[in-house]
PDB file of C-alpha atoms in Angstrom:
ATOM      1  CA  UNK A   1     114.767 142.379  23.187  1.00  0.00           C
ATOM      2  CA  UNK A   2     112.776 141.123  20.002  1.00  0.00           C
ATOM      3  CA  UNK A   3     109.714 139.081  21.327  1.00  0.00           C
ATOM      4  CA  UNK A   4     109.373 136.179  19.195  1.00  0.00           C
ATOM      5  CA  UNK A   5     105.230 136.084  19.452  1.00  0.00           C
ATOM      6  CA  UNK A   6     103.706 138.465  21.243  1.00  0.00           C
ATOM      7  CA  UNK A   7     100.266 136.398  21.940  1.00  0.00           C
ATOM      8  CA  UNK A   8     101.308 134.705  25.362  1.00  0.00           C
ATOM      9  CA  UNK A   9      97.167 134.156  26.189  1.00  0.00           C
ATOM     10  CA  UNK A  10      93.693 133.452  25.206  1.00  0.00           C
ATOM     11  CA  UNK A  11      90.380 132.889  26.943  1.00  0.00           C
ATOM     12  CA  UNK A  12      87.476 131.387  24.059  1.00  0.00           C
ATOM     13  CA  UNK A  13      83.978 132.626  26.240  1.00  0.00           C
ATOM     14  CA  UNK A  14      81.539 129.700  26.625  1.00  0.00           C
ATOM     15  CA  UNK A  15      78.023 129.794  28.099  1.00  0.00           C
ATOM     16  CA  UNK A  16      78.122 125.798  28.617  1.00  0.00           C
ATOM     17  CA  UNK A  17      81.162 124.704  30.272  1.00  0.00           C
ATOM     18  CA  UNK A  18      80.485 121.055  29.743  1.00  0.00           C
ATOM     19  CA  UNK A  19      79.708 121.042  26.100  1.00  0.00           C
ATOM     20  CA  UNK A  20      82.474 123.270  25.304  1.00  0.00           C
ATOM     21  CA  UNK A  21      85.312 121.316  26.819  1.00  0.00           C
ATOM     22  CA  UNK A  22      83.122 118.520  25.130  1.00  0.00           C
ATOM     23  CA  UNK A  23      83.626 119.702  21.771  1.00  0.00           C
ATOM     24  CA  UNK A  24      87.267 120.687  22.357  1.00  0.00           C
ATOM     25  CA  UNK A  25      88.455 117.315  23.551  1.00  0.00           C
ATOM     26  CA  UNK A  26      86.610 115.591  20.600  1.00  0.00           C
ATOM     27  CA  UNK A  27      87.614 117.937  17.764  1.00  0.00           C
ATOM     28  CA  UNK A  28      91.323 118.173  18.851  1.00  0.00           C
ATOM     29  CA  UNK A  29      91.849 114.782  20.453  1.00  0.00           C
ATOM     30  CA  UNK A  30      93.193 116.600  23.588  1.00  0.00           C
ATOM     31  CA  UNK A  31      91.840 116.583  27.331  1.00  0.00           C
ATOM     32  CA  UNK A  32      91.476 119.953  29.340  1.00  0.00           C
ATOM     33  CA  UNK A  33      91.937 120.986  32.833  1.00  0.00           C
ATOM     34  CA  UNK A  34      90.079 122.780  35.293  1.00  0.00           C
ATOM     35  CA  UNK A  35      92.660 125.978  36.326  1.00  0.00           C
ATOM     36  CA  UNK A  36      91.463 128.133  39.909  1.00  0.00           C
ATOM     37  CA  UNK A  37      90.449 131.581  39.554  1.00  0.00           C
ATOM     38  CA  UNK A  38      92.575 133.852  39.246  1.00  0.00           C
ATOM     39  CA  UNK A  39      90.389 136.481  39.930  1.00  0.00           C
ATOM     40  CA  UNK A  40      88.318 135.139  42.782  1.00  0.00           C
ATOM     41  CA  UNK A  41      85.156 136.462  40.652  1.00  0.00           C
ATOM     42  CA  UNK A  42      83.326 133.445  39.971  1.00  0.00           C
ATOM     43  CA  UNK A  43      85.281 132.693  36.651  1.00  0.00           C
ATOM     44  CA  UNK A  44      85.522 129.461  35.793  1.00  0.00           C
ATOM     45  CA  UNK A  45      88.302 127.724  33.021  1.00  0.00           C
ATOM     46  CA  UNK A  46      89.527 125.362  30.919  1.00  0.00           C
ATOM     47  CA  UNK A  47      92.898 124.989  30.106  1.00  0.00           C
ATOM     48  CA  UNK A  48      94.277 123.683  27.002  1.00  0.00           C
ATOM     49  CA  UNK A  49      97.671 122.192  27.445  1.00  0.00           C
ATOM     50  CA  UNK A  50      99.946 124.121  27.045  1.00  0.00           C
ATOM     51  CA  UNK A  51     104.090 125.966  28.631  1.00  0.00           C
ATOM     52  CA  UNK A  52     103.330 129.016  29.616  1.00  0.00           C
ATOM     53  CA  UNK A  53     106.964 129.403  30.475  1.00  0.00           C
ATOM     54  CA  UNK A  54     107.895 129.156  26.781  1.00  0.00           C
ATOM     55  CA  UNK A  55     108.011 132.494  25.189  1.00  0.00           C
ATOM     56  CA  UNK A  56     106.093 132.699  21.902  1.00  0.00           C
ATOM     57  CA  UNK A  57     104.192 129.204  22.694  1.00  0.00           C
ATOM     58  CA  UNK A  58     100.532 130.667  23.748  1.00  0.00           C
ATOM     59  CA  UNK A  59      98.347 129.128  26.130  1.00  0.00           C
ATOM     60  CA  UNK A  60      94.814 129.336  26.149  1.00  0.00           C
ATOM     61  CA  UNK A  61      91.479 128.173  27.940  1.00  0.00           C
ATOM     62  CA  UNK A  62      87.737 128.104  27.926  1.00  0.00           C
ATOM     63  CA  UNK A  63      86.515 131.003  30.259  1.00  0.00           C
ATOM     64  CA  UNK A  64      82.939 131.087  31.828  1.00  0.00           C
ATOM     65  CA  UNK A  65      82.130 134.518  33.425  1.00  0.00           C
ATOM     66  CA  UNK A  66      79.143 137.219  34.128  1.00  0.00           C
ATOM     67  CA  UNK A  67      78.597 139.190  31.563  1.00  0.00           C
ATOM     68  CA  UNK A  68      81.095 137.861  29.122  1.00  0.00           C
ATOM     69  CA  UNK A  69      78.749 135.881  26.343  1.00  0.00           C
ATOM     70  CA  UNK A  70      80.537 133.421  24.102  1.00  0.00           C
ATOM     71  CA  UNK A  71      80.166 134.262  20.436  1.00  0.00           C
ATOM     72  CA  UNK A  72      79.988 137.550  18.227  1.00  0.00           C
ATOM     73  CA  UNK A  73      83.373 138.647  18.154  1.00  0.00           C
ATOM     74  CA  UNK A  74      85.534 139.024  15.394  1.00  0.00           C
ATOM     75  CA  UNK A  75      88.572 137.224  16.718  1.00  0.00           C
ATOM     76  CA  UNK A  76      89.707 134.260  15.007  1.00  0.00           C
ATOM     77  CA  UNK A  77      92.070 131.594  17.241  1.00  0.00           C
ATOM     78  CA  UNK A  78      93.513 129.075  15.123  1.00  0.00           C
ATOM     79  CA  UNK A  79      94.691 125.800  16.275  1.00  0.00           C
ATOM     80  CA  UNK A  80      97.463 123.804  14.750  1.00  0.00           C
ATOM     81  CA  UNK A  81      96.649 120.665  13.057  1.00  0.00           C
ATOM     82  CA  UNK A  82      98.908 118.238  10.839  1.00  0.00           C
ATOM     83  CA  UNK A  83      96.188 118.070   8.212  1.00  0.00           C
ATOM     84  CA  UNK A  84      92.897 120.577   8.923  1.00  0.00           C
ATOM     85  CA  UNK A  85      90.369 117.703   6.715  1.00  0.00           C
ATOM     86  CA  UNK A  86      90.974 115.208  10.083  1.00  0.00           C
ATOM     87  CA  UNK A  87      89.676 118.117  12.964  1.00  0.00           C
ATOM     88  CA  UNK A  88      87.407 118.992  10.670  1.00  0.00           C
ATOM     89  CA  UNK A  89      85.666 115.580   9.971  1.00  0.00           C
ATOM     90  CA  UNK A  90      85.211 115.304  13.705  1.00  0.00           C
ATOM     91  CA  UNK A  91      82.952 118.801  14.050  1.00  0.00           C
ATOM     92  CA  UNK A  92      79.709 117.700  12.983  1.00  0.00           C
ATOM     93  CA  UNK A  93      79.612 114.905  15.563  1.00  0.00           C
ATOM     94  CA  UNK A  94      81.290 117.123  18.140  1.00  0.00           C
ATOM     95  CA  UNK A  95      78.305 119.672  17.591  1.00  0.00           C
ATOM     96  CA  UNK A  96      79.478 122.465  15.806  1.00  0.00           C
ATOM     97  CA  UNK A  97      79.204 123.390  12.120  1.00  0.00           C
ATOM     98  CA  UNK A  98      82.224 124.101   9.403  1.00  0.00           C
ATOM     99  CA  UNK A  99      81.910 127.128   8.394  1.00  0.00           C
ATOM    100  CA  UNK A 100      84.606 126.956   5.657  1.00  0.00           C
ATOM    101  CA  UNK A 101      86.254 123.629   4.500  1.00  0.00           C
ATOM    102  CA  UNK A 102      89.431 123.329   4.195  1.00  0.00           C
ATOM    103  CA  UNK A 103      91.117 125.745   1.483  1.00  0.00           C
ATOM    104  CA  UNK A 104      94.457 126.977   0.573  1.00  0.00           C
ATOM    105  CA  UNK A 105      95.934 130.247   1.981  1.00  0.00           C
ATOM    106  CA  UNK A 106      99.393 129.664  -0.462  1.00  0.00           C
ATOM    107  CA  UNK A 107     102.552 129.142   1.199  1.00  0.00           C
ATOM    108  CA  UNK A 108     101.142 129.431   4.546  1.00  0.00           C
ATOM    109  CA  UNK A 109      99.608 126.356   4.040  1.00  0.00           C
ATOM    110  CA  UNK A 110      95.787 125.348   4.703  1.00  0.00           C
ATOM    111  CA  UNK A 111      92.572 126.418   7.165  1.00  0.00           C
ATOM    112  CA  UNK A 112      89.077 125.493   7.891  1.00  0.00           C
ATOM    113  CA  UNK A 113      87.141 127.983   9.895  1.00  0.00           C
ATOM    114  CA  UNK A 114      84.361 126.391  12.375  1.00  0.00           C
ATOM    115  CA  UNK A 115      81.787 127.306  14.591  1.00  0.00           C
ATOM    116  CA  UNK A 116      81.755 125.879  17.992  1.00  0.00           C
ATOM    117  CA  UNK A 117      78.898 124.328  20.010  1.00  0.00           C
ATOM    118  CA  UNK A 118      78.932 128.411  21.826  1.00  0.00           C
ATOM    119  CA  UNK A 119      78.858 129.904  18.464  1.00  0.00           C
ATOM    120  CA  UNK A 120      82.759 131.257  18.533  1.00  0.00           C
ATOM    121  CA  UNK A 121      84.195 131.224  15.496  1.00  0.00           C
ATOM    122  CA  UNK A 122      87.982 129.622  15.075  1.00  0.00           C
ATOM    123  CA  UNK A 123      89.653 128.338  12.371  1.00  0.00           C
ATOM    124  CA  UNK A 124      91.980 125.172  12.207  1.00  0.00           C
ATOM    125  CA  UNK A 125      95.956 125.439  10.358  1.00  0.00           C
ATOM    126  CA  UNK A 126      98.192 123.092   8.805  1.00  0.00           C
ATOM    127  CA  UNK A 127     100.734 122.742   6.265  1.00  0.00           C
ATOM    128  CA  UNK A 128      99.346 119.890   4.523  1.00  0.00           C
TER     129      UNK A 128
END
């Protein structure tokens, strides 16, 4: 069996809970839910919406644990957008910094690449 997408999960680390589902829900326009832990280690998440059951559709939360700092990776998560310029004019306000504006990657379309109020670094896609 060919798998479609092979990401299925990702956890963005955060060492303020609160101002990173803050900055989330203002930069994407979307609201995020608390999810148990799974571990029963003291993590705590946020989920983005998302169907896990949906092969090649990943899913994705904030994640809050000892010992796992947010920032200074070199993993970029990009979100979808319908045009990156209207995520990215909401940032600044939000309390992150763009990193990147909006530029042209060809016929794959268009990403900005922005730093979040933890200092992760992800990057924002569209086709327009």
């Amino acid at each position: 069996m060919k798998i479609e997408n092979p990401v299925v999960w990702f956890e963005i680390y955060v060492d303020d809970m609160e101002r990173a589902t803050s900055f989330y829900e203002k930069v994407f326009k979307t609201e995020l839910s608390e999810i148990g832990d799974p571990t029963n280690e003291g993590l705590k998440m946020m989920a983005f919406p998302g169907n896990m059951d949906s092969q090649g559709k990943a899913g994705g939360a904030l994640a809050k644990a000892e010992g796992m700092p947010a920032g200074g990776n070199s993993t970029v998560v990009y979100f979808h957008s319908e045009d990156c310029n209207i995520e990215e004019a909401r940032v600044k306000d939000a309390g992150g910094e763009v990193l990147r504006s909006k530029m042209s990657i060809g016929e794959f379309g268009f990403v900005s690449i922005i730093k979040d109020t933890e200092g992760n670094m992800i990057g924002i896609h569209s086709m327009k």
